[in-house]
Each structure stands twice: as C-alpha cells, then as structure tokens.
Amino acid sequence: MDKYQLKINHLYSENLNIYGDLGNITALKYRSQVRGIKVEVVHTELNDEVIEEADIYFIGGGQDNDQMQVFRHLIRHRDFIKKEVEIGKVFVLICGGYQLFGKYFLDAEGNLIDGLHILDIETRAPGPEVKSRCIGNIIVEMSDDFVKYWNVDINFSRYIVGFENHGGQTKLRSTKMKPIGRVIVGFGNNYFDRLEGCYYKNIIGTYCHGPLLPKNPHLADAIISKALGISKIKHLPDDYESEAHKYILNRYKIKT
Ligand code: GLN
C-alpha cells in the first residue's frame, strides 16, 4: 500500500487531550505505517493562524474552560471546516471536541459555550435529577447503518469499547444525525436514550475516550480506509488489540 499517504491534523492537543486521547493518533499512525502507508501528523494550536488541510482531523476532550478557548479559535475557521466536512474529509471528535461541533454546550454553571453548528446536536449539563457525571467503561453495539456506511469489519467485533467521563448530555436533533449505536454498558450521549455518538457525512463524534482506537482496531481501520477512499485494507493480526477489546467485553460478560 506504499502508494498511499495520509495526513492527520491533531487539533488543540495542548488544550483538549485527556484520558489517553493522543493514543488515537498513535494508533492511526501505527496501523497505517505498518501497511506501508506514509503518514504525516501536523498540529493546530490556539496561536496558529491557519488550520492546515489534512485527510483526517482529530479533536480530543477536555475541561469546559479549555473548550471555551478552543471555540474562540475554531469559530474563526468555521468556513474552512464546513468546506472540509462537505467534501467528505474525515473528522474524529471525542467528547468535548464532539460537543463543540454541535449547536451549543450549556455547562453546569449556566455558561453557554457556543458550537460550530455543523452537527445538529445540543448538549446541556444534567439537571438536579442526575446525581453524578457519566463516568466509567462504555460498550456500544454498532448499528447496522453505521457498520455499513463506515464499512467496519465486524468479524473482529460488533462492539466499540471505551471509557467515558462527561457531564454534558447530548441530544441528536435531526434524523440526519445518526447514532453510532446502542449503549450496552455505560451512558453514551446522555443518561436517558441509550444511544452513543453521532456520525454525519464523514464525521464521527463520540464520548469514548480510553483511548478509543487502540482498543477498537476495526474502527481505526474503517477511519483509515474512509480517509484513503479504499474499501479493502490489508489485515493485521491484532492479537494485543483483541485482548484489550475482549478484556472489557468479558468483564461485562458480553460475547463477541
Ligand atoms: N466538558 C465536557 C463535559 O463534561 C467534556 C468532558 C470531556 O471531554 N471528557 O461534558
């Protein structure tokens, strides 16, 4: 596959990068390079004037304050991002990064963090009926639509495993915003509808930290393939990845 090359732009790694989010970049890089795909990783931080064009854009999660600062930078580049989304570039957005692509995030203090209005989703801190943040392991069964659109190899697993820690409760506001799947363990988008994440065009938004991709190589490969515009990718043995993935499934007695 050495005729292929991939450019990844890791946005705001200094502000939004918790619970091992950086591991997602490592996984994308490793899984590409081992197949002979050339990879370049660039970064965009708050003091950068431009967002460098790439095949995959990645944003991790973080604190509400950091989200606010990142938004001020991001909004200046909304037209560019919107154009990249429209032409089918791949975006992987975790937690705080995911929330920023929606309409708004209303935090626990009543501060409104505006969003890019690219995803038709909205996020609010929970009301007093919810006693704690959504924290812990999360297992999601991918929907058939998600598997088909992203061409995920379910021979590896039908599930995505991760770790979540968020206050924000996200609602998908239109039928164009499709969930990644059904929550089997944990919370996902919110504490009430048992759905997790959102995909729209080639954006994947998710609450799964952990980091997400090293433990879910089938999803990592789907992302790489989508970014390269290919439908088949060379198989990797994935013994360690499978062990890490199954460890969580076994813990909750879920069979692959
Ligand atoms: N600040 C957001 C929330 O608590 C995002 C947290 C995160 O990215 N883990 O909802």
PDB file of C-alpha atoms and ligand atoms in Angstrom:
ATOM      1  CA  MET A   1       0.000   0.000   0.000  1.00  0.00           C
ATOM      2  CA  ASP A   2       3.042   2.264  -0.328  1.00  0.00           C
ATOM      3  CA  LYS A   3       1.417   4.442  -2.958  1.00  0.00           C
ATOM      4  CA  TYR A   4      -0.938   5.795  -0.290  1.00  0.00           C
ATOM      5  CA  GLN A   5      -0.314   8.690   2.055  1.00  0.00           C
ATOM      6  CA  LEU A   6      -2.286  10.094   4.906  1.00  0.00           C
ATOM      7  CA  LYS A   7      -2.115  13.486   6.570  1.00  0.00           C
ATOM      8  CA  ILE A   8      -3.591  13.814  10.052  1.00  0.00           C
ATOM      9  CA  ASN A   9      -4.178  17.164  11.714  1.00  0.00           C
ATOM     10  CA  HIS A  10      -4.360  16.828  15.501  1.00  0.00           C
ATOM     11  CA  LEU A  11      -6.184  19.954  16.622  1.00  0.00           C
ATOM     12  CA  TYR A  12      -5.718  21.551  20.044  1.00  0.00           C
ATOM     13  CA  SER A  13      -3.617  18.763  21.556  1.00  0.00           C
ATOM     14  CA  GLU A  14      -2.419  21.275  24.209  1.00  0.00           C
ATOM     15  CA  ASN A  15      -5.964  22.007  25.414  1.00  0.00           C
ATOM     16  CA  LEU A  16      -8.136  19.035  24.540  1.00  0.00           C
ATOM     17  CA  ASN A  17      -6.301  15.799  25.179  1.00  0.00           C
ATOM     18  CA  ILE A  18      -7.361  13.705  28.168  1.00  0.00           C
ATOM     19  CA  TYR A  19      -7.791  10.029  29.096  1.00  0.00           C
ATOM     20  CA  GLY A  20      -5.272   8.948  26.510  1.00  0.00           C
ATOM     21  CA  ASP A  21      -6.811  10.754  23.519  1.00  0.00           C
ATOM     22  CA  LEU A  22      -3.328  11.043  22.000  1.00  0.00           C
ATOM     23  CA  GLY A  23      -3.340   7.238  21.676  1.00  0.00           C
ATOM     24  CA  ASN A  24      -5.808   7.625  18.826  1.00  0.00           C
ATOM     25  CA  ILE A  25      -3.206   9.413  16.735  1.00  0.00           C
ATOM     26  CA  THR A  26      -0.614   6.774  17.662  1.00  0.00           C
ATOM     27  CA  ALA A  27      -2.989   4.002  16.577  1.00  0.00           C
ATOM     28  CA  LEU A  28      -3.860   5.646  13.249  1.00  0.00           C
ATOM     29  CA  LYS A  29      -0.175   6.270  12.562  1.00  0.00           C
ATOM     30  CA  TYR A  30       0.971   2.784  13.543  1.00  0.00           C
ATOM     31  CA  ARG A  31      -1.768   0.936  11.652  1.00  0.00           C
ATOM     32  CA  SER A  32      -1.060   2.971   8.534  1.00  0.00           C
ATOM     33  CA  GLN A  33       2.740   2.782   8.631  1.00  0.00           C
ATOM     34  CA  VAL A  34       2.821  -0.961   9.234  1.00  0.00           C
ATOM     35  CA  ARG A  35       0.947  -1.315   5.958  1.00  0.00           C
ATOM     36  CA  GLY A  36       3.385   0.923   4.118  1.00  0.00           C
ATOM     37  CA  ILE A  37       1.108   3.977   4.062  1.00  0.00           C
ATOM     38  CA  LYS A  38       3.102   7.182   4.529  1.00  0.00           C
ATOM     39  CA  VAL A  39       1.773   9.277   7.421  1.00  0.00           C
ATOM     40  CA  GLU A  40       2.309  12.898   8.297  1.00  0.00           C
ATOM     41  CA  VAL A  41       0.914  14.284  11.557  1.00  0.00           C
ATOM     42  CA  VAL A  42       0.574  18.053  11.903  1.00  0.00           C
ATOM     43  CA  HIS A  43      -0.800  20.064  14.816  1.00  0.00           C
ATOM     44  CA  THR A  44      -3.014  23.092  15.174  1.00  0.00           C
ATOM     45  CA  GLU A  45      -2.925  25.014  18.454  1.00  0.00           C
ATOM     46  CA  LEU A  46      -4.618  28.179  19.684  1.00  0.00           C
ATOM     47  CA  ASN A  47      -1.888  30.532  18.425  1.00  0.00           C
ATOM     48  CA  ASP A  48      -1.891  29.155  14.875  1.00  0.00           C
ATOM     49  CA  GLU A  49      -3.296  31.392  12.159  1.00  0.00           C
ATOM     50  CA  VAL A  50      -4.441  28.602   9.875  1.00  0.00           C
ATOM     51  CA  ILE A  51      -5.731  25.070  10.148  1.00  0.00           C
ATOM     52  CA  GLU A  52      -3.577  23.031   7.810  1.00  0.00           C
ATOM     53  CA  GLU A  53      -5.502  20.939   5.321  1.00  0.00           C
ATOM     54  CA  ALA A  54      -5.474  17.190   6.077  1.00  0.00           C
ATOM     55  CA  ASP A  55      -7.227  13.904   5.327  1.00  0.00           C
ATOM     56  CA  ILE A  56      -8.200  13.264   8.948  1.00  0.00           C
ATOM     57  CA  TYR A  57      -8.873  15.906  11.588  1.00  0.00           C
ATOM     58  CA  PHE A  58      -8.838  14.827  15.224  1.00  0.00           C
ATOM     59  CA  ILE A  59     -10.039  16.682  18.340  1.00  0.00           C
ATOM     60  CA  GLY A  60      -9.959  15.189  21.834  1.00  0.00           C
ATOM     61  CA  GLY A  61     -11.819  16.044  25.012  1.00  0.00           C
ATOM     62  CA  GLY A  62     -11.096  18.361  27.916  1.00  0.00           C
ATOM     63  CA  GLN A  63     -12.332  20.744  30.546  1.00  0.00           C
ATOM     64  CA  ASP A  64     -15.148  23.233  29.942  1.00  0.00           C
ATOM     65  CA  ASN A  65     -12.724  26.210  30.202  1.00  0.00           C
ATOM     66  CA  ASP A  66     -10.485  24.770  27.534  1.00  0.00           C
ATOM     67  CA  GLN A  67     -13.487  24.096  25.331  1.00  0.00           C
ATOM     68  CA  MET A  68     -14.414  27.773  25.577  1.00  0.00           C
ATOM     69  CA  GLN A  69     -10.921  28.862  24.478  1.00  0.00           C
ATOM     70  CA  VAL A  70     -10.827  26.347  21.660  1.00  0.00           C
ATOM     71  CA  PHE A  71     -14.203  27.515  20.433  1.00  0.00           C
ATOM     72  CA  ARG A  72     -12.895  31.094  20.006  1.00  0.00           C
ATOM     73  CA  HIS A  73     -10.214  29.769  17.660  1.00  0.00           C
ATOM     74  CA  LEU A  74     -12.410  27.245  15.918  1.00  0.00           C
ATOM     75  CA  ILE A  75     -15.180  29.695  15.055  1.00  0.00           C
ATOM     76  CA  ARG A  76     -12.728  31.842  13.069  1.00  0.00           C
ATOM     77  CA  HIS A  77     -12.169  28.816  10.845  1.00  0.00           C
ATOM     78  CA  ARG A  78     -15.775  27.699  10.550  1.00  0.00           C
ATOM     79  CA  ASP A  79     -15.974  28.237   6.770  1.00  0.00           C
ATOM     80  CA  PHE A  80     -12.863  26.144   6.196  1.00  0.00           C
ATOM     81  CA  ILE A  81     -14.097  23.349   8.459  1.00  0.00           C
ATOM     82  CA  LYS A  82     -17.555  23.398   6.900  1.00  0.00           C
ATOM     83  CA  LYS A  83     -15.982  23.090   3.439  1.00  0.00           C
ATOM     84  CA  GLU A  84     -13.814  20.164   4.568  1.00  0.00           C
ATOM     85  CA  VAL A  85     -16.868  18.427   6.052  1.00  0.00           C
ATOM     86  CA  GLU A  86     -18.869  18.979   2.851  1.00  0.00           C
ATOM     87  CA  ILE A  87     -16.188  17.467   0.628  1.00  0.00           C
ATOM     88  CA  GLY A  88     -16.062  14.370   2.825  1.00  0.00           C
ATOM     89  CA  LYS A  89     -12.919  14.792   4.872  1.00  0.00           C
ATOM     90  CA  VAL A  90     -12.830  12.580   7.958  1.00  0.00           C
ATOM     91  CA  PHE A  91     -13.273  14.127  11.405  1.00  0.00           C
ATOM     92  CA  VAL A  92     -12.842  12.146  14.624  1.00  0.00           C
ATOM     93  CA  LEU A  93     -14.200  14.101  17.572  1.00  0.00           C
ATOM     94  CA  ILE A  94     -14.072  12.910  21.162  1.00  0.00           C
ATOM     95  CA  CYS A  95     -16.279  14.203  23.965  1.00  0.00           C
ATOM     96  CA  GLY A  96     -15.527  17.956  24.333  1.00  0.00           C
ATOM     97  CA  GLY A  97     -14.455  18.037  20.668  1.00  0.00           C
ATOM     98  CA  TYR A  98     -17.719  16.335  19.700  1.00  0.00           C
ATOM     99  CA  GLN A  99     -19.777  18.827  21.729  1.00  0.00           C
ATOM    100  CA  LEU A 100     -18.033  21.762  20.003  1.00  0.00           C
ATOM    101  CA  PHE A 101     -19.335  20.719  16.579  1.00  0.00           C
ATOM    102  CA  GLY A 102     -22.939  20.941  17.788  1.00  0.00           C
ATOM    103  CA  LYS A 103     -25.195  23.919  18.434  1.00  0.00           C
ATOM    104  CA  TYR A 104     -24.116  24.674  21.986  1.00  0.00           C
ATOM    105  CA  PHE A 105     -22.987  23.281  25.307  1.00  0.00           C
ATOM    106  CA  LEU A 106     -24.694  24.677  28.393  1.00  0.00           C
ATOM    107  CA  ASP A 107     -22.396  23.891  31.314  1.00  0.00           C
ATOM    108  CA  ALA A 108     -23.282  23.252  34.964  1.00  0.00           C
ATOM    109  CA  GLU A 109     -22.717  26.929  35.893  1.00  0.00           C
ATOM    110  CA  GLY A 110     -25.140  28.074  33.232  1.00  0.00           C
ATOM    111  CA  ASN A 111     -22.382  29.266  30.858  1.00  0.00           C
ATOM    112  CA  LEU A 112     -23.275  28.814  27.246  1.00  0.00           C
ATOM    113  CA  ILE A 113     -20.394  27.580  25.091  1.00  0.00           C
ATOM    114  CA  ASP A 114     -21.421  28.178  21.529  1.00  0.00           C
ATOM    115  CA  GLY A 115     -20.823  25.459  18.940  1.00  0.00           C
ATOM    116  CA  LEU A 116     -19.937  25.384  15.250  1.00  0.00           C
ATOM    117  CA  HIS A 117     -23.480  24.352  14.250  1.00  0.00           C
ATOM    118  CA  ILE A 118     -22.139  21.668  11.940  1.00  0.00           C
ATOM    119  CA  LEU A 119     -23.715  18.766  13.818  1.00  0.00           C
ATOM    120  CA  ASP A 120     -27.385  19.169  14.616  1.00  0.00           C
ATOM    121  CA  ILE A 121     -26.895  18.185  18.246  1.00  0.00           C
ATOM    122  CA  GLU A 122     -27.183  20.064  21.530  1.00  0.00           C
ATOM    123  CA  THR A 123     -25.554  19.441  24.890  1.00  0.00           C
ATOM    124  CA  ARG A 124     -26.594  20.534  28.358  1.00  0.00           C
ATOM    125  CA  ALA A 125     -25.258  19.774  31.800  1.00  0.00           C
ATOM    126  CA  PRO A 126     -27.709  17.483  33.561  1.00  0.00           C
ATOM    127  CA  GLY A 127     -30.435  18.803  35.854  1.00  0.00           C
ATOM    128  CA  PRO A 128     -30.612  18.057  39.605  1.00  0.00           C
ATOM    129  CA  GLU A 129     -32.287  14.683  38.921  1.00  0.00           C
ATOM    130  CA  VAL A 130     -28.893  13.354  37.843  1.00  0.00           C
ATOM    131  CA  LYS A 131     -26.524  12.938  40.767  1.00  0.00           C
ATOM    132  CA  SER A 132     -23.223  12.376  39.026  1.00  0.00           C
ATOM    133  CA  ARG A 133     -21.301  12.749  35.797  1.00  0.00           C
ATOM    134  CA  CYS A 134     -21.380   9.936  33.250  1.00  0.00           C
ATOM    135  CA  ILE A 135     -18.185   8.121  34.211  1.00  0.00           C
ATOM    136  CA  GLY A 136     -16.931   4.613  33.574  1.00  0.00           C
ATOM    137  CA  ASN A 137     -16.478   1.939  30.969  1.00  0.00           C
ATOM    138  CA  ILE A 138     -18.731   2.088  27.965  1.00  0.00           C
ATOM    139  CA  ILE A 139     -19.682  -0.643  25.493  1.00  0.00           C
ATOM    140  CA  VAL A 140     -21.596   0.208  22.357  1.00  0.00           C
ATOM    141  CA  GLU A 141     -23.151  -2.162  19.856  1.00  0.00           C
ATOM    142  CA  MET A 142     -22.690  -0.527  16.466  1.00  0.00           C
ATOM    143  CA  SER A 143     -25.840  -0.065  14.396  1.00  0.00           C
ATOM    144  CA  ASP A 144     -26.162  -1.854  11.045  1.00  0.00           C
ATOM    145  CA  ASP A 145     -26.245   1.539   9.303  1.00  0.00           C
ATOM    146  CA  PHE A 146     -23.027   2.629  10.959  1.00  0.00           C
ATOM    147  CA  VAL A 147     -21.291  -0.652  10.139  1.00  0.00           C
ATOM    148  CA  LYS A 148     -22.392  -0.390   6.523  1.00  0.00           C
ATOM    149  CA  TYR A 149     -21.556   3.277   5.981  1.00  0.00           C
ATOM    150  CA  TRP A 150     -18.142   3.014   7.633  1.00  0.00           C
ATOM    151  CA  ASN A 151     -17.522  -0.473   6.313  1.00  0.00           C
ATOM    152  CA  VAL A 152     -16.457  -1.755   9.740  1.00  0.00           C
ATOM    153  CA  ASP A 153     -15.092  -5.296   9.913  1.00  0.00           C
ATOM    154  CA  ILE A 154     -17.492  -6.914  12.371  1.00  0.00           C
ATOM    155  CA  ASN A 155     -15.572 -10.180  12.141  1.00  0.00           C
ATOM    156  CA  PHE A 156     -13.351  -8.505  14.702  1.00  0.00           C
ATOM    157  CA  SER A 157     -16.309  -7.353  16.849  1.00  0.00           C
ATOM    158  CA  ARG A 158     -19.749  -5.714  16.638  1.00  0.00           C
ATOM    159  CA  TYR A 159     -18.860  -3.596  19.654  1.00  0.00           C
ATOM    160  CA  ILE A 160     -16.895  -0.490  20.455  1.00  0.00           C
ATOM    161  CA  VAL A 161     -15.394  -0.280  23.921  1.00  0.00           C
ATOM    162  CA  GLY A 162     -14.220   2.848  25.697  1.00  0.00           C
ATOM    163  CA  PHE A 163     -14.179   4.972  28.798  1.00  0.00           C
ATOM    164  CA  GLU A 164     -16.410   7.990  29.290  1.00  0.00           C
ATOM    165  CA  ASN A 165     -16.313  10.952  31.658  1.00  0.00           C
ATOM    166  CA  HIS A 166     -18.656  13.804  30.859  1.00  0.00           C
ATOM    167  CA  GLY A 167     -21.302  15.954  32.442  1.00  0.00           C
ATOM    168  CA  GLY A 168     -22.820  17.096  29.145  1.00  0.00           C
ATOM    169  CA  GLN A 169     -25.979  15.358  27.963  1.00  0.00           C
ATOM    170  CA  THR A 170     -26.207  15.340  24.188  1.00  0.00           C
ATOM    171  CA  LYS A 171     -29.350  15.036  22.105  1.00  0.00           C
ATOM    172  CA  LEU A 172     -29.351  14.345  18.381  1.00  0.00           C
ATOM    173  CA  ARG A 173     -31.716  16.904  16.884  1.00  0.00           C
ATOM    174  CA  SER A 174     -32.352  15.610  13.381  1.00  0.00           C
ATOM    175  CA  THR A 175     -32.665  12.274  11.634  1.00  0.00           C
ATOM    176  CA  LYS A 176     -29.584  13.187   9.595  1.00  0.00           C
ATOM    177  CA  MET A 177     -27.590  12.820  12.819  1.00  0.00           C
ATOM    178  CA  LYS A 178     -27.281   9.067  13.187  1.00  0.00           C
ATOM    179  CA  PRO A 179     -26.004   7.422  16.380  1.00  0.00           C
ATOM    180  CA  ILE A 180     -23.000   5.085  16.215  1.00  0.00           C
ATOM    181  CA  GLY A 181     -25.034   2.508  18.079  1.00  0.00           C
ATOM    182  CA  ARG A 182     -26.838   1.306  21.160  1.00  0.00           C
ATOM    183  CA  VAL A 183     -25.294   1.565  24.606  1.00  0.00           C
ATOM    184  CA  ILE A 184     -24.920  -1.828  26.307  1.00  0.00           C
ATOM    185  CA  VAL A 185     -22.834  -0.659  29.274  1.00  0.00           C
ATOM    186  CA  GLY A 186     -22.486   2.985  30.371  1.00  0.00           C
ATOM    187  CA  PHE A 187     -24.317   6.115  29.234  1.00  0.00           C
ATOM    188  CA  GLY A 188     -23.181   7.442  25.843  1.00  0.00           C
ATOM    189  CA  ASN A 189     -24.858  10.617  24.582  1.00  0.00           C
ATOM    190  CA  ASN A 190     -26.961  11.004  27.706  1.00  0.00           C
ATOM    191  CA  TYR A 191     -28.450   9.115  30.630  1.00  0.00           C
ATOM    192  CA  PHE A 192     -31.851   8.530  29.008  1.00  0.00           C
ATOM    193  CA  ASP A 193     -31.897   7.301  25.393  1.00  0.00           C
ATOM    194  CA  ARG A 194     -29.199   4.577  25.368  1.00  0.00           C
ATOM    195  CA  LEU A 195     -27.626   5.899  22.175  1.00  0.00           C
ATOM    196  CA  GLU A 196     -23.993   6.735  21.677  1.00  0.00           C
ATOM    197  CA  GLY A 197     -22.226   9.205  19.448  1.00  0.00           C
ATOM    198  CA  CYS A 198     -23.158  10.595  16.117  1.00  0.00           C
ATOM    199  CA  TYR A 199     -21.995  10.296  12.547  1.00  0.00           C
ATOM    200  CA  TYR A 200     -22.793  12.717   9.794  1.00  0.00           C
ATOM    201  CA  LYS A 201     -21.011  12.813   6.426  1.00  0.00           C
ATOM    202  CA  ASN A 202     -17.531  11.607   7.458  1.00  0.00           C
ATOM    203  CA  ILE A 203     -17.618  12.991  10.973  1.00  0.00           C
ATOM    204  CA  ILE A 204     -17.576  10.595  13.905  1.00  0.00           C
ATOM    205  CA  GLY A 205     -18.412  12.190  17.246  1.00  0.00           C
ATOM    206  CA  THR A 206     -18.208  10.011  20.344  1.00  0.00           C
ATOM    207  CA  TYR A 207     -17.938  10.049  24.121  1.00  0.00           C
ATOM    208  CA  CYS A 208     -15.459   7.164  24.038  1.00  0.00           C
ATOM    209  CA  HIS A 209     -12.072   8.049  25.449  1.00  0.00           C
ATOM    210  CA  GLY A 210      -9.830   5.366  26.629  1.00  0.00           C
ATOM    211  CA  PRO A 211      -8.236   5.940  24.073  1.00  0.00           C
ATOM    212  CA  LEU A 212     -10.760   4.799  21.525  1.00  0.00           C
ATOM    213  CA  LEU A 213      -8.784   3.476  18.553  1.00  0.00           C
ATOM    214  CA  PRO A 214      -6.062   1.221  20.032  1.00  0.00           C
ATOM    215  CA  LYS A 215      -8.799  -0.911  21.647  1.00  0.00           C
ATOM    216  CA  ASN A 216     -11.048  -0.749  18.588  1.00  0.00           C
ATOM    217  CA  PRO A 217      -8.805  -1.532  15.617  1.00  0.00           C
ATOM    218  CA  HIS A 218     -11.817  -2.321  13.410  1.00  0.00           C
ATOM    219  CA  LEU A 219     -12.910   1.303  13.839  1.00  0.00           C
ATOM    220  CA  ALA A 220      -9.375   2.609  13.323  1.00  0.00           C
ATOM    221  CA  ASP A 221      -9.183   0.720  10.017  1.00  0.00           C
ATOM    222  CA  ALA A 222     -12.605   1.979   8.953  1.00  0.00           C
ATOM    223  CA  ILE A 223     -11.380   5.540   9.536  1.00  0.00           C
ATOM    224  CA  ILE A 224      -8.124   4.987   7.645  1.00  0.00           C
ATOM    225  CA  SER A 225      -9.980   3.343   4.740  1.00  0.00           C
ATOM    226  CA  LYS A 226     -12.555   6.117   4.539  1.00  0.00           C
ATOM    227  CA  ALA A 227      -9.834   8.762   4.523  1.00  0.00           C
ATOM    228  CA  LEU A 228      -7.953   6.945   1.738  1.00  0.00           C
ATOM    229  CA  GLY A 229     -11.133   6.222  -0.227  1.00  0.00           C
ATOM    230  CA  ILE A 230     -10.489   2.455  -0.306  1.00  0.00           C
ATOM    231  CA  SER A 231     -12.868  -0.380   0.557  1.00  0.00           C
ATOM    232  CA  LYS A 232     -10.323  -3.089   1.439  1.00  0.00           C
ATOM    233  CA  ILE A 233      -7.346  -2.745   3.737  1.00  0.00           C
ATOM    234  CA  LYS A 234      -4.621  -5.286   4.473  1.00  0.00           C
ATOM    235  CA  HIS A 235      -5.492  -7.419   7.507  1.00  0.00           C
ATOM    236  CA  LEU A 236      -3.303  -7.119  10.632  1.00  0.00           C
ATOM    237  CA  PRO A 237      -3.002  -9.844  13.299  1.00  0.00           C
ATOM    238  CA  ASP A 238      -4.282  -7.607  16.161  1.00  0.00           C
ATOM    239  CA  ASP A 239      -3.650 -10.092  18.986  1.00  0.00           C
ATOM    240  CA  TYR A 240      -2.942  -7.431  21.615  1.00  0.00           C
ATOM    241  CA  GLU A 241      -5.726  -5.182  20.355  1.00  0.00           C
ATOM    242  CA  SER A 242      -8.161  -8.070  20.503  1.00  0.00           C
ATOM    243  CA  GLU A 243      -7.080  -8.905  24.049  1.00  0.00           C
ATOM    244  CA  ALA A 244      -7.620  -5.297  25.165  1.00  0.00           C
ATOM    245  CA  HIS A 245     -11.019  -5.166  23.451  1.00  0.00           C
ATOM    246  CA  LYS A 246     -12.205  -8.500  24.797  1.00  0.00           C
ATOM    247  CA  TYR A 247     -10.984  -7.753  28.301  1.00  0.00           C
ATOM    248  CA  ILE A 248     -13.739  -5.160  28.676  1.00  0.00           C
ATOM    249  CA  LEU A 249     -16.376  -7.321  26.987  1.00  0.00           C
ATOM    250  CA  ASN A 250     -15.510 -10.276  29.242  1.00  0.00           C
ATOM    251  CA  ARG A 251     -15.690  -8.115  32.297  1.00  0.00           C
ATOM    252  CA  TYR A 252     -19.345  -7.436  31.492  1.00  0.00           C
ATOM    253  CA  LYS A 253     -19.959 -10.988  30.227  1.00  0.00           C
ATOM    254  CA  ILE A 254     -20.650  -9.931  26.667  1.00  0.00           C
ATOM    255  CA  LYS A 255     -19.881 -12.471  23.948  1.00  0.00           C
ATOM    256  CA  THR A 256     -18.382 -11.357  20.643  1.00  0.00           C
TER     257      THR A 256
HETATM  258  N1  GLN B   1     -16.531  19.305  29.479  1.00  0.00           N
HETATM  259  C1  GLN B   1     -17.347  18.364  28.854  1.00  0.00           C
HETATM  260  C2  GLN B   1     -18.322  17.631  29.758  1.00  0.00           C
HETATM  261  O1  GLN B   1     -18.037  17.368  30.922  1.00  0.00           O
HETATM  262  C3  GLN B   1     -16.415  17.420  28.111  1.00  0.00           C
HETATM  263  C4  GLN B   1     -15.645  16.479  29.020  1.00  0.00           C
HETATM  264  C5  GLN B   1     -14.670  15.624  28.230  1.00  0.00           C
HETATM  265  O2  GLN B   1     -14.229  15.994  27.155  1.00  0.00           O
HETATM  266  N2  GLN B   1     -14.312  14.488  28.787  1.00  0.00           N
HETATM  267  O3  GLN B   1     -19.387  17.303  29.283  1.00  0.00           O
END
